[in-house]
C-alpha cells in the first residue's frame, strides 16, 4: 500500500498546486490546443462513429477496467479506441462481402457477424491493453495478464491470439490510438476554473464530473439524441452525421458536465460556475445549460 501511494498514478489530478501546476500562459495555450483539436474532431466527424461507444459496450469496458484497477483515463481512452476500431473493422468487412459477386451475401454476412460477436471480449481487452500502455506507467495490462483475466471470465484465448488482436487494432487504426478524450478537456477546464477562482470546489467538481461522464457514455444514444433534438429540432437517430458532429464537440461536453456537476455539488453557486465556464471557453451559457440540464435529467 505504501509503495502504491508513492509510485502509483494518483486517483485524481492535483489541481492548482502552486509548486507544480502550469503557469497561466501554459494553461491558456493548452486551452487553445484543445480548441483546435475539438474543431478538427468536429470537421472529421463521420456517420459511422459512435455505434460502439455507449450502452453495454461502455458498461463492459468500465467493469473490466474497474476489476483490473485501472485509472479513469484508461477506460475513456479504451472506449474511444474500441469505437474507432470497430467502426472501421465492421465497415471493411461489410464492403468485402458486398464486393464479392459470388455466393449468398446475406448468409456470408451472417457468418462474419457471428465471428465478430465471438471476438468482442478479445477486442475489448486489446483496446484496454493499448489504453493502459498510454495512460499508466505501472498498471500496464500485458498479454499474459489479459489472457488470465479473459480465462477467469470464461473466454479461452492463446497468447498468440491476444498479441495478434492487439496488432490488428494498431494496423487498422494506422497506429493512431493516442486520441484526446473528454476527460482531458474536463480536467484542463477545471484547472483553469480553479486558477481563476480560488474558492471554487474543484476537487468536488472533478469527482462528480467523472461520474457524470460515465453516465454520458452509458446513456450515450439517449443523451445525444435529446441534445440533437434540442439543438436542431430534428431526430438525429436517422441523421447520424449530425449526431456524430455533436458527439465530437468534446469542449461542449466537458463544460456541460462541469455545469451539471456544479448543480449537484452546490446549487447556490452553480449559475456563477456556468458563467465562468462560458467566459473560459466562449461557449454560450444557454448552450451549456441546455446540455447540462439533459445530463442532470438522465442522472436524477
PDB file of N, CA and C in Angstrom, residues 54-158:
ATOM      1  N   UNK A  54     -21.229   3.648 -26.511  1.00  0.00           N
ATOM      2  CA  UNK A  54     -22.028   3.751 -25.287  1.00  0.00           C
ATOM      3  C   UNK A  54     -22.723   2.468 -24.913  1.00  0.00           C
ATOM      4  N   UNK A  55     -23.675   2.589 -23.979  1.00  0.00           N
ATOM      5  CA  UNK A  55     -24.520   1.472 -23.587  1.00  0.00           C
ATOM      6  C   UNK A  55     -23.767   0.297 -23.005  1.00  0.00           C
ATOM      7  N   UNK A  56     -24.078  -0.905 -23.502  1.00  0.00           N
ATOM      8  CA  UNK A  56     -23.490  -2.124 -22.961  1.00  0.00           C
ATOM      9  C   UNK A  56     -21.984  -2.192 -23.197  1.00  0.00           C
ATOM     10  N   UNK A  57     -21.532  -1.613 -24.313  1.00  0.00           N
ATOM     11  CA  UNK A  57     -20.086  -1.584 -24.572  1.00  0.00           C
ATOM     12  C   UNK A  57     -19.364  -0.808 -23.483  1.00  0.00           C
ATOM     13  N   UNK A  58     -19.875   0.388 -23.168  1.00  0.00           N
ATOM     14  CA  UNK A  58     -19.267   1.214 -22.121  1.00  0.00           C
ATOM     15  C   UNK A  58     -19.304   0.488 -20.779  1.00  0.00           C
ATOM     16  N   UNK A  59     -20.425  -0.143 -20.470  1.00  0.00           N
ATOM     17  CA  UNK A  59     -20.554  -0.860 -19.204  1.00  0.00           C
ATOM     18  C   UNK A  59     -19.512  -1.980 -19.119  1.00  0.00           C
ATOM     19  N   UNK A  60     -19.333  -2.695 -20.228  1.00  0.00           N
ATOM     20  CA  UNK A  60     -18.364  -3.803 -20.262  1.00  0.00           C
ATOM     21  C   UNK A  60     -16.942  -3.283 -20.025  1.00  0.00           C
ATOM     22  N   UNK A  61     -16.586  -2.206 -20.715  1.00  0.00           N
ATOM     23  CA  UNK A  61     -15.245  -1.624 -20.562  1.00  0.00           C
ATOM     24  C   UNK A  61     -15.046  -1.094 -19.138  1.00  0.00           C
ATOM     25  N   UNK A  62     -16.046  -0.398 -18.603  1.00  0.00           N
ATOM     26  CA  UNK A  62     -15.937   0.155 -17.251  1.00  0.00           C
ATOM     27  C   UNK A  62     -15.716  -0.943 -16.216  1.00  0.00           C
ATOM     28  N   UNK A  63     -16.505  -2.017 -16.320  1.00  0.00           N
ATOM     29  CA  UNK A  63     -16.387  -3.115 -15.357  1.00  0.00           C
ATOM     30  C   UNK A  63     -15.032  -3.798 -15.475  1.00  0.00           C
ATOM     31  N   UNK A  64     -14.576  -3.993 -16.712  1.00  0.00           N
ATOM     32  CA  UNK A  64     -13.280  -4.634 -16.931  1.00  0.00           C
ATOM     33  C   UNK A  64     -12.160  -3.789 -16.328  1.00  0.00           C
ATOM     34  N   UNK A  65     -12.192  -2.487 -16.600  1.00  0.00           N
ATOM     35  CA  UNK A  65     -11.153  -1.588 -16.068  1.00  0.00           C
ATOM     36  C   UNK A  65     -11.215  -1.498 -14.548  1.00  0.00           C
ATOM     37  N   UNK A  66     -12.428  -1.515 -14.012  1.00  0.00           N
ATOM     38  CA  UNK A  66     -12.572  -1.472 -12.552  1.00  0.00           C
ATOM     39  C   UNK A  66     -12.005  -2.732 -11.915  1.00  0.00           C
ATOM     40  N   UNK A  67     -12.309  -3.890 -12.500  1.00  0.00           N
ATOM     41  CA  UNK A  67     -11.796  -5.151 -11.954  1.00  0.00           C
ATOM     42  C   UNK A  67     -10.274  -5.217 -12.028  1.00  0.00           C
ATOM     43  N   UNK A  68      -9.698  -4.583 -13.041  1.00  0.00           N
ATOM     44  CA  UNK A  68      -8.243  -4.618 -13.201  1.00  0.00           C
ATOM     45  C   UNK A  68      -7.554  -3.443 -12.500  1.00  0.00           C
ATOM     46  N   UNK A  69      -8.341  -2.590 -11.828  1.00  0.00           N
ATOM     47  CA  UNK A  69      -7.772  -1.487 -11.054  1.00  0.00           C
ATOM     48  C   UNK A  69      -7.096  -0.416 -11.882  1.00  0.00           C
ATOM     49  N   UNK A  70      -7.650  -0.137 -13.067  1.00  0.00           N
ATOM     50  CA  UNK A  70      -7.028   0.838 -13.973  1.00  0.00           C
ATOM     51  C   UNK A  70      -7.573   2.249 -13.728  1.00  0.00           C
ATOM     52  N   UNK A  71      -6.786   3.291 -14.005  1.00  0.00           N
ATOM     53  CA  UNK A  71      -7.231   4.677 -13.769  1.00  0.00           C
ATOM     54  C   UNK A  71      -8.328   5.107 -14.735  1.00  0.00           C
ATOM     55  N   UNK A  72      -9.004   6.188 -14.383  1.00  0.00           N
ATOM     56  CA  UNK A  72     -10.154   6.670 -15.170  1.00  0.00           C
ATOM     57  C   UNK A  72      -9.790   6.943 -16.623  1.00  0.00           C
ATOM     58  N   UNK A  73      -8.637   7.552 -16.850  1.00  0.00           N
ATOM     59  CA  UNK A  73      -8.246   7.899 -18.217  1.00  0.00           C
ATOM     60  C   UNK A  73      -8.189   6.666 -19.117  1.00  0.00           C
ATOM     61  N   UNK A  74      -7.824   5.514 -18.535  1.00  0.00           N
ATOM     62  CA  UNK A  74      -7.698   4.285 -19.321  1.00  0.00           C
ATOM     63  C   UNK A  74      -9.039   3.855 -19.892  1.00  0.00           C
ATOM     64  N   UNK A  75     -10.077   3.886 -19.067  1.00  0.00           N
ATOM     65  CA  UNK A  75     -11.366   3.388 -19.562  1.00  0.00           C
ATOM     66  C   UNK A  75     -11.953   4.289 -20.650  1.00  0.00           C
ATOM     67  N   UNK A  76     -11.769   5.604 -20.508  1.00  0.00           N
ATOM     68  CA  UNK A  76     -12.306   6.500 -21.530  1.00  0.00           C
ATOM     69  C   UNK A  76     -11.516   6.376 -22.844  1.00  0.00           C
ATOM     70  N   UNK A  77     -10.201   6.218 -22.745  1.00  0.00           N
ATOM     71  CA  UNK A  77      -9.394   6.036 -23.948  1.00  0.00           C
ATOM     72  C   UNK A  77      -9.701   4.689 -24.598  1.00  0.00           C
ATOM     73  N   UNK A  78      -9.893   3.650 -23.787  1.00  0.00           N
ATOM     74  CA  UNK A  78     -10.203   2.316 -24.321  1.00  0.00           C
ATOM     75  C   UNK A  78     -11.501   2.340 -25.122  1.00  0.00           C
ATOM     76  N   UNK A  79     -12.512   3.048 -24.624  1.00  0.00           N
ATOM     77  CA  UNK A  79     -13.791   3.140 -25.343  1.00  0.00           C
ATOM     78  C   UNK A  79     -13.609   3.860 -26.673  1.00  0.00           C
ATOM     79  N   UNK A  80     -12.849   4.951 -26.664  1.00  0.00           N
ATOM     80  CA  UNK A  80     -12.630   5.709 -27.899  1.00  0.00           C
ATOM     81  C   UNK A  80     -11.885   4.858 -28.932  1.00  0.00           C
ATOM     82  N   UNK A  81     -10.872   4.122 -28.484  1.00  0.00           N
ATOM     83  CA  UNK A  81     -10.130   3.241 -29.394  1.00  0.00           C
ATOM     84  C   UNK A  81     -11.045   2.152 -29.934  1.00  0.00           C
ATOM     85  N   UNK A  82     -11.845   1.547 -29.051  1.00  0.00           N
ATOM     86  CA  UNK A  82     -12.736   0.460 -29.463  1.00  0.00           C
ATOM     87  C   UNK A  82     -13.759   0.938 -30.486  1.00  0.00           C
ATOM     88  N   UNK A  83     -14.335   2.105 -30.265  1.00  0.00           N
ATOM     89  CA  UNK A  83     -15.338   2.636 -31.200  1.00  0.00           C
ATOM     90  C   UNK A  83     -14.715   2.905 -32.566  1.00  0.00           C
ATOM     91  N   UNK A  84     -13.546   3.517 -32.582  1.00  0.00           N
ATOM     92  CA  UNK A  84     -12.893   3.822 -33.849  1.00  0.00           C
ATOM     93  C   UNK A  84     -12.486   2.552 -34.585  1.00  0.00           C
ATOM     94  N   UNK A  85     -11.968   1.569 -33.834  1.00  0.00           N
ATOM     95  CA  UNK A  85     -11.570   0.311 -34.471  1.00  0.00           C
ATOM     96  C   UNK A  85     -12.764  -0.445 -35.033  1.00  0.00           C
ATOM     97  N   UNK A  86     -13.791  -0.630 -34.204  1.00  0.00           N
ATOM     98  CA  UNK A  86     -14.940  -1.435 -34.631  1.00  0.00           C
ATOM     99  C   UNK A  86     -15.660  -0.788 -35.808  1.00  0.00           C
ATOM    100  N   UNK A  87     -15.727   0.537 -35.834  1.00  0.00           N
ATOM    101  CA  UNK A  87     -16.375   1.237 -36.944  1.00  0.00           C
ATOM    102  C   UNK A  87     -15.673   0.915 -38.265  1.00  0.00           C
ATOM    103  N   UNK A  88     -14.346   1.013 -38.260  1.00  0.00           N
ATOM    104  CA  UNK A  88     -13.579   0.713 -39.478  1.00  0.00           C
ATOM    105  C   UNK A  88     -13.599  -0.777 -39.790  1.00  0.00           C
ATOM    106  N   UNK A  89     -13.481  -1.604 -38.763  1.00  0.00           N
ATOM    107  CA  UNK A  89     -13.402  -3.059 -38.921  1.00  0.00           C
ATOM    108  C   UNK A  89     -14.686  -3.614 -39.530  1.00  0.00           C
ATOM    109  N   UNK A  90     -15.825  -3.244 -38.963  1.00  0.00           N
ATOM    110  CA  UNK A  90     -17.115  -3.762 -39.442  1.00  0.00           C
ATOM    111  C   UNK A  90     -17.417  -3.238 -40.847  1.00  0.00           C
ATOM    112  N   UNK A  91     -17.166  -1.963 -41.075  1.00  0.00           N
ATOM    113  CA  UNK A  91     -17.409  -1.403 -42.418  1.00  0.00           C
ATOM    114  C   UNK A  91     -16.512  -2.065 -43.464  1.00  0.00           C
ATOM    115  N   UNK A  92     -15.270  -2.341 -43.095  1.00  0.00           N
ATOM    116  CA  UNK A  92     -14.352  -3.008 -44.007  1.00  0.00           C
ATOM    117  C   UNK A  92     -14.821  -4.411 -44.352  1.00  0.00           C
ATOM    118  N   UNK A  93     -15.279  -5.143 -43.342  1.00  0.00           N
ATOM    119  CA  UNK A  93     -15.784  -6.498 -43.570  1.00  0.00           C
ATOM    120  C   UNK A  93     -17.043  -6.478 -44.436  1.00  0.00           C
ATOM    121  N   UNK A  94     -17.900  -5.504 -44.183  1.00  0.00           N
ATOM    122  CA  UNK A  94     -19.143  -5.396 -44.951  1.00  0.00           C
ATOM    123  C   UNK A  94     -18.847  -5.111 -46.428  1.00  0.00           C
ATOM    124  N   UNK A  95     -17.917  -4.199 -46.676  1.00  0.00           N
ATOM    125  CA  UNK A  95     -17.550  -3.879 -48.053  1.00  0.00           C
ATOM    126  C   UNK A  95     -16.926  -5.084 -48.744  1.00  0.00           C
ATOM    127  N   UNK A  96     -16.165  -5.876 -47.991  1.00  0.00           N
ATOM    128  CA  UNK A  96     -15.540  -7.072 -48.545  1.00  0.00           C
ATOM    129  C   UNK A  96     -16.597  -8.081 -48.995  1.00  0.00           C
ATOM    130  N   UNK A  97     -17.610  -8.278 -48.164  1.00  0.00           N
ATOM    131  CA  UNK A  97     -18.694  -9.207 -48.513  1.00  0.00           C
ATOM    132  C   UNK A  97     -19.493  -8.668 -49.697  1.00  0.00           C
ATOM    133  N   UNK A  98     -19.773  -7.375 -49.680  1.00  0.00           N
ATOM    134  CA  UNK A  98     -20.591  -6.781 -50.733  1.00  0.00           C
ATOM    135  C   UNK A  98     -19.883  -6.809 -52.084  1.00  0.00           C
ATOM    136  N   UNK A  99     -18.563  -6.688 -52.070  1.00  0.00           N
ATOM    137  CA  UNK A  99     -17.818  -6.685 -53.329  1.00  0.00           C
ATOM    138  C   UNK A  99     -17.619  -8.082 -53.897  1.00  0.00           C
ATOM    139  N   UNK A 100     -17.935  -9.086 -53.080  1.00  0.00           N
ATOM    140  CA  UNK A 100     -17.801 -10.470 -53.543  1.00  0.00           C
ATOM    141  C   UNK A 100     -19.037 -10.853 -54.351  1.00  0.00           C
ATOM    142  N   UNK A 101     -18.886 -10.997 -55.638  1.00  0.00           N
ATOM    143  CA  UNK A 101     -20.037 -11.219 -56.527  1.00  0.00           C
ATOM    144  C   UNK A 101     -20.608 -12.635 -56.434  1.00  0.00           C
ATOM    145  N   UNK A 102     -19.840 -13.557 -55.877  1.00  0.00           N
ATOM    146  CA  UNK A 102     -20.315 -14.936 -55.831  1.00  0.00           C
ATOM    147  C   UNK A 102     -20.978 -15.266 -54.493  1.00  0.00           C
ATOM    148  N   UNK A 103     -21.710 -16.336 -54.467  1.00  0.00           N
ATOM    149  CA  UNK A 103     -22.413 -16.914 -53.289  1.00  0.00           C
ATOM    150  C   UNK A 103     -23.458 -15.973 -52.697  1.00  0.00           C
ATOM    151  N   UNK A 104     -24.036 -16.449 -51.601  1.00  0.00           N
ATOM    152  CA  UNK A 104     -25.127 -15.741 -50.929  1.00  0.00           C
ATOM    153  C   UNK A 104     -24.554 -14.701 -49.973  1.00  0.00           C
ATOM    154  N   UNK A 105     -24.712 -13.441 -50.316  1.00  0.00           N
ATOM    155  CA  UNK A 105     -24.132 -12.372 -49.493  1.00  0.00           C
ATOM    156  C   UNK A 105     -24.734 -12.333 -48.099  1.00  0.00           C
ATOM    157  N   UNK A 106     -26.050 -12.517 -48.013  1.00  0.00           N
ATOM    158  CA  UNK A 106     -26.717 -12.433 -46.708  1.00  0.00           C
ATOM    159  C   UNK A 106     -26.204 -13.522 -45.766  1.00  0.00           C
ATOM    160  N   UNK A 107     -26.045 -14.740 -46.304  1.00  0.00           N
ATOM    161  CA  UNK A 107     -25.535 -15.845 -45.489  1.00  0.00           C
ATOM    162  C   UNK A 107     -24.099 -15.576 -45.069  1.00  0.00           C
ATOM    163  N   UNK A 108     -23.294 -15.096 -46.021  1.00  0.00           N
ATOM    164  CA  UNK A 108     -21.894 -14.792 -45.706  1.00  0.00           C
ATOM    165  C   UNK A 108     -21.771 -13.719 -44.633  1.00  0.00           C
ATOM    166  N   UNK A 109     -22.607 -12.658 -44.745  1.00  0.00           N
ATOM    167  CA  UNK A 109     -22.545 -11.588 -43.750  1.00  0.00           C
ATOM    168  C   UNK A 109     -22.945 -12.091 -42.374  1.00  0.00           C
ATOM    169  N   UNK A 110     -23.931 -12.995 -42.315  1.00  0.00           N
ATOM    170  CA  UNK A 110     -24.363 -13.550 -41.036  1.00  0.00           C
ATOM    171  C   UNK A 110     -23.211 -14.302 -40.372  1.00  0.00           C
ATOM    172  N   UNK A 111     -22.444 -15.032 -41.164  1.00  0.00           N
ATOM    173  CA  UNK A 111     -21.298 -15.773 -40.623  1.00  0.00           C
ATOM    174  C   UNK A 111     -20.230 -14.809 -40.106  1.00  0.00           C
ATOM    175  N   UNK A 112     -19.971 -13.751 -40.868  1.00  0.00           N
ATOM    176  CA  UNK A 112     -18.991 -12.743 -40.442  1.00  0.00           C
ATOM    177  C   UNK A 112     -19.461 -12.058 -39.162  1.00  0.00           C
ATOM    178  N   UNK A 113     -20.737 -11.717 -39.118  1.00  0.00           N
ATOM    179  CA  UNK A 113     -21.315 -11.045 -37.951  1.00  0.00           C
ATOM    180  C   UNK A 113     -21.162 -11.907 -36.694  1.00  0.00           C
ATOM    181  N   UNK A 114     -21.419 -13.204 -36.831  1.00  0.00           N
ATOM    182  CA  UNK A 114     -21.281 -14.118 -35.684  1.00  0.00           C
ATOM    183  C   UNK A 114     -19.829 -14.205 -35.231  1.00  0.00           C
ATOM    184  N   UNK A 115     -18.898 -14.199 -36.184  1.00  0.00           N
ATOM    185  CA  UNK A 115     -17.482 -14.262 -35.835  1.00  0.00           C
ATOM    186  C   UNK A 115     -17.048 -12.986 -35.115  1.00  0.00           C
ATOM    187  N   UNK A 116     -17.544 -11.837 -35.576  1.00  0.00           N
ATOM    188  CA  UNK A 116     -17.231 -10.565 -34.919  1.00  0.00           C
ATOM    189  C   UNK A 116     -17.738 -10.569 -33.469  1.00  0.00           C
ATOM    190  N   UNK A 117     -18.947 -11.106 -33.270  1.00  0.00           N
ATOM    191  CA  UNK A 117     -19.526 -11.161 -31.924  1.00  0.00           C
ATOM    192  C   UNK A 117     -18.680 -12.009 -30.980  1.00  0.00           C
ATOM    193  N   UNK A 118     -18.226 -13.162 -31.472  1.00  0.00           N
ATOM    194  CA  UNK A 118     -17.430 -14.044 -30.604  1.00  0.00           C
ATOM    195  C   UNK A 118     -16.075 -13.429 -30.263  1.00  0.00           C
ATOM    196  N   UNK A 119     -15.600 -12.512 -31.106  1.00  0.00           N
ATOM    197  CA  UNK A 119     -14.302 -11.878 -30.866  1.00  0.00           C
ATOM    198  C   UNK A 119     -14.387 -10.634 -29.989  1.00  0.00           C
ATOM    199  N   UNK A 120     -15.603 -10.196 -29.658  1.00  0.00           N
ATOM    200  CA  UNK A 120     -15.756  -8.924 -28.935  1.00  0.00           C
ATOM    201  C   UNK A 120     -14.985  -8.862 -27.610  1.00  0.00           C
ATOM    202  N   UNK A 121     -15.068  -9.906 -26.734  1.00  0.00           N
ATOM    203  CA  UNK A 121     -14.294  -9.817 -25.482  1.00  0.00           C
ATOM    204  C   UNK A 121     -12.802  -9.635 -25.730  1.00  0.00           C
ATOM    205  N   UNK A 122     -12.279 -10.326 -26.746  1.00  0.00           N
ATOM    206  CA  UNK A 122     -10.859 -10.201 -27.082  1.00  0.00           C
ATOM    207  C   UNK A 122     -10.546  -8.793 -27.580  1.00  0.00           C
ATOM    208  N   UNK A 123     -11.411  -8.231 -28.431  1.00  0.00           N
ATOM    209  CA  UNK A 123     -11.170  -6.884 -28.967  1.00  0.00           C
ATOM    210  C   UNK A 123     -11.220  -5.834 -27.856  1.00  0.00           C
ATOM    211  N   UNK A 124     -12.181  -5.986 -26.958  1.00  0.00           N
ATOM    212  CA  UNK A 124     -12.267  -5.040 -25.839  1.00  0.00           C
ATOM    213  C   UNK A 124     -11.003  -5.108 -24.989  1.00  0.00           C
ATOM    214  N   UNK A 125     -10.559  -6.321 -24.684  1.00  0.00           N
ATOM    215  CA  UNK A 125      -9.348  -6.482 -23.874  1.00  0.00           C
ATOM    216  C   UNK A 125      -8.143  -5.855 -24.581  1.00  0.00           C
ATOM    217  N   UNK A 126      -8.052  -6.036 -25.896  1.00  0.00           N
ATOM    218  CA  UNK A 126      -6.930  -5.460 -26.642  1.00  0.00           C
ATOM    219  C   UNK A 126      -6.945  -3.936 -26.567  1.00  0.00           C
ATOM    220  N   UNK A 127      -8.131  -3.346 -26.657  1.00  0.00           N
ATOM    221  CA  UNK A 127      -8.250  -1.883 -26.559  1.00  0.00           C
ATOM    222  C   UNK A 127      -7.866  -1.403 -25.164  1.00  0.00           C
ATOM    223  N   UNK A 128      -8.252  -2.159 -24.140  1.00  0.00           N
ATOM    224  CA  UNK A 128      -7.872  -1.819 -22.765  1.00  0.00           C
ATOM    225  C   UNK A 128      -6.361  -1.951 -22.595  1.00  0.00           C
ATOM    226  N   UNK A 129      -5.781  -2.996 -23.185  1.00  0.00           N
ATOM    227  CA  UNK A 129      -4.318  -3.163 -23.137  1.00  0.00           C
ATOM    228  C   UNK A 129      -3.613  -1.947 -23.717  1.00  0.00           C
ATOM    229  N   UNK A 130      -4.034  -1.554 -24.908  1.00  0.00           N
ATOM    230  CA  UNK A 130      -3.401  -0.411 -25.584  1.00  0.00           C
ATOM    231  C   UNK A 130      -3.585   0.867 -24.780  1.00  0.00           C
ATOM    232  N   UNK A 131      -4.796   1.085 -24.262  1.00  0.00           N
ATOM    233  CA  UNK A 131      -5.063   2.292 -23.473  1.00  0.00           C
ATOM    234  C   UNK A 131      -4.225   2.313 -22.204  1.00  0.00           C
ATOM    235  N   UNK A 132      -4.042   1.150 -21.581  1.00  0.00           N
ATOM    236  CA  UNK A 132      -3.265   1.088 -20.334  1.00  0.00           C
ATOM    237  C   UNK A 132      -1.805   1.462 -20.579  1.00  0.00           C
ATOM    238  N   UNK A 133      -1.294   1.118 -21.758  1.00  0.00           N
ATOM    239  CA  UNK A 133       0.099   1.437 -22.082  1.00  0.00           C
ATOM    240  C   UNK A 133       0.299   2.940 -22.296  1.00  0.00           C
ATOM    241  N   UNK A 134      -0.768   3.623 -22.641  1.00  0.00           N
ATOM    242  CA  UNK A 134      -0.668   5.056 -22.920  1.00  0.00           C
ATOM    243  C   UNK A 134      -1.019   5.924 -21.711  1.00  0.00           C
ATOM    244  N   UNK A 135      -1.612   5.327 -20.687  1.00  0.00           N
ATOM    245  CA  UNK A 135      -2.111   6.143 -19.575  1.00  0.00           C
ATOM    246  C   UNK A 135      -1.537   5.776 -18.213  1.00  0.00           C
ATOM    247  N   UNK A 136      -0.870   4.643 -18.095  1.00  0.00           N
ATOM    248  CA  UNK A 136      -0.380   4.229 -16.782  1.00  0.00           C
ATOM    249  C   UNK A 136       1.019   3.645 -16.904  1.00  0.00           C
ATOM    250  N   UNK A 137       1.892   4.011 -15.985  1.00  0.00           N
ATOM    251  CA  UNK A 137       3.267   3.534 -16.070  1.00  0.00           C
ATOM    252  C   UNK A 137       3.507   2.265 -15.259  1.00  0.00           C
ATOM    253  N   UNK A 138       2.567   1.878 -14.435  1.00  0.00           N
ATOM    254  CA  UNK A 138       2.819   0.696 -13.602  1.00  0.00           C
ATOM    255  C   UNK A 138       1.667  -0.297 -13.595  1.00  0.00           C
ATOM    256  N   UNK A 139       0.559   0.036 -14.225  1.00  0.00           N
ATOM    257  CA  UNK A 139      -0.561  -0.903 -14.296  1.00  0.00           C
ATOM    258  C   UNK A 139      -0.838  -1.318 -15.743  1.00  0.00           C
ATOM    259  N   UNK A 140       0.211  -1.439 -16.526  1.00  0.00           N
ATOM    260  CA  UNK A 140       0.065  -1.856 -17.914  1.00  0.00           C
ATOM    261  C   UNK A 140      -0.497  -3.268 -17.974  1.00  0.00           C
ATOM    262  N   UNK A 141      -1.481  -3.474 -18.837  1.00  0.00           N
ATOM    263  CA  UNK A 141      -2.079  -4.804 -18.994  1.00  0.00           C
ATOM    264  C   UNK A 141      -1.274  -5.543 -20.052  1.00  0.00           C
ATOM    265  N   UNK A 142      -0.460  -6.481 -19.621  1.00  0.00           N
ATOM    266  CA  UNK A 142       0.340  -7.280 -20.540  1.00  0.00           C
ATOM    267  C   UNK A 142      -0.525  -8.351 -21.196  1.00  0.00           C
ATOM    268  N   UNK A 143       0.037  -9.010 -22.217  1.00  0.00           N
ATOM    269  CA  UNK A 143      -0.698 -10.071 -22.914  1.00  0.00           C
ATOM    270  C   UNK A 143      -1.043 -11.212 -21.957  1.00  0.00           C
ATOM    271  N   UNK A 144      -0.102 -11.583 -21.101  1.00  0.00           N
ATOM    272  CA  UNK A 144      -0.353 -12.689 -20.166  1.00  0.00           C
ATOM    273  C   UNK A 144      -1.398 -12.304 -19.116  1.00  0.00           C
ATOM    274  N   UNK A 145      -1.353 -11.043 -18.672  1.00  0.00           N
ATOM    275  CA  UNK A 145      -2.356 -10.583 -17.701  1.00  0.00           C
ATOM    276  C   UNK A 145      -3.742 -10.546 -18.344  1.00  0.00           C
ATOM    277  N   UNK A 146      -3.800 -10.082 -19.594  1.00  0.00           N
ATOM    278  CA  UNK A 146      -5.068 -10.078 -20.318  1.00  0.00           C
ATOM    279  C   UNK A 146      -5.603 -11.483 -20.521  1.00  0.00           C
ATOM    280  N   UNK A 147      -4.707 -12.415 -20.836  1.00  0.00           N
ATOM    281  CA  UNK A 147      -5.118 -13.806 -21.035  1.00  0.00           C
ATOM    282  C   UNK A 147      -5.695 -14.388 -19.748  1.00  0.00           C
ATOM    283  N   UNK A 148      -5.023 -14.149 -18.628  1.00  0.00           N
ATOM    284  CA  UNK A 148      -5.517 -14.664 -17.342  1.00  0.00           C
ATOM    285  C   UNK A 148      -6.880 -14.098 -17.012  1.00  0.00           C
ATOM    286  N   UNK A 149      -7.052 -12.817 -17.283  1.00  0.00           N
ATOM    287  CA  UNK A 149      -8.346 -12.204 -16.965  1.00  0.00           C
ATOM    288  C   UNK A 149      -9.448 -12.787 -17.836  1.00  0.00           C
ATOM    289  N   UNK A 150      -9.199 -12.913 -19.134  1.00  0.00           N
ATOM    290  CA  UNK A 150     -10.206 -13.473 -20.037  1.00  0.00           C
ATOM    291  C   UNK A 150     -10.536 -14.917 -19.657  1.00  0.00           C
ATOM    292  N   UNK A 151      -9.517 -15.688 -19.275  1.00  0.00           N
ATOM    293  CA  UNK A 151      -9.762 -17.060 -18.832  1.00  0.00           C
ATOM    294  C   UNK A 151     -10.632 -17.101 -17.589  1.00  0.00           C
ATOM    295  N   UNK A 152     -10.424 -16.119 -16.701  1.00  0.00           N
ATOM    296  CA  UNK A 152     -11.182 -16.098 -15.439  1.00  0.00           C
ATOM    297  C   UNK A 152     -12.664 -15.811 -15.644  1.00  0.00           C
ATOM    298  N   UNK A 153     -13.013 -15.200 -16.798  1.00  0.00           N
ATOM    299  CA  UNK A 153     -14.436 -14.929 -17.069  1.00  0.00           C
ATOM    300  C   UNK A 153     -14.979 -15.835 -18.183  1.00  0.00           C
ATOM    301  N   UNK A 154     -14.240 -16.936 -18.429  1.00  0.00           N
ATOM    302  CA  UNK A 154     -14.771 -17.966 -19.314  1.00  0.00           C
ATOM    303  C   UNK A 154     -14.428 -17.846 -20.775  1.00  0.00           C
ATOM    304  N   UNK A 155     -13.430 -17.007 -21.134  1.00  0.00           N
ATOM    305  CA  UNK A 155     -13.024 -16.874 -22.540  1.00  0.00           C
ATOM    306  C   UNK A 155     -11.587 -17.376 -22.681  1.00  0.00           C
ATOM    307  N   UNK A 156     -11.393 -18.419 -23.454  1.00  0.00           N
ATOM    308  CA  UNK A 156     -10.073 -19.028 -23.603  1.00  0.00           C
ATOM    309  C   UNK A 156      -9.400 -18.562 -24.897  1.00  0.00           C
ATOM    310  N   UNK A 157      -8.341 -17.791 -24.755  1.00  0.00           N
ATOM    311  CA  UNK A 157      -7.562 -17.323 -25.898  1.00  0.00           C
ATOM    312  C   UNK A 157      -6.094 -17.620 -25.636  1.00  0.00           C
ATOM    313  N   UNK A 158      -5.375 -17.950 -26.698  1.00  0.00           N
ATOM    314  CA  UNK A 158      -3.934 -18.166 -26.571  1.00  0.00           C
ATOM    315  C   UNK A 158      -3.224 -16.816 -26.519  1.00  0.00           C
TER     316      UNK A 158
END
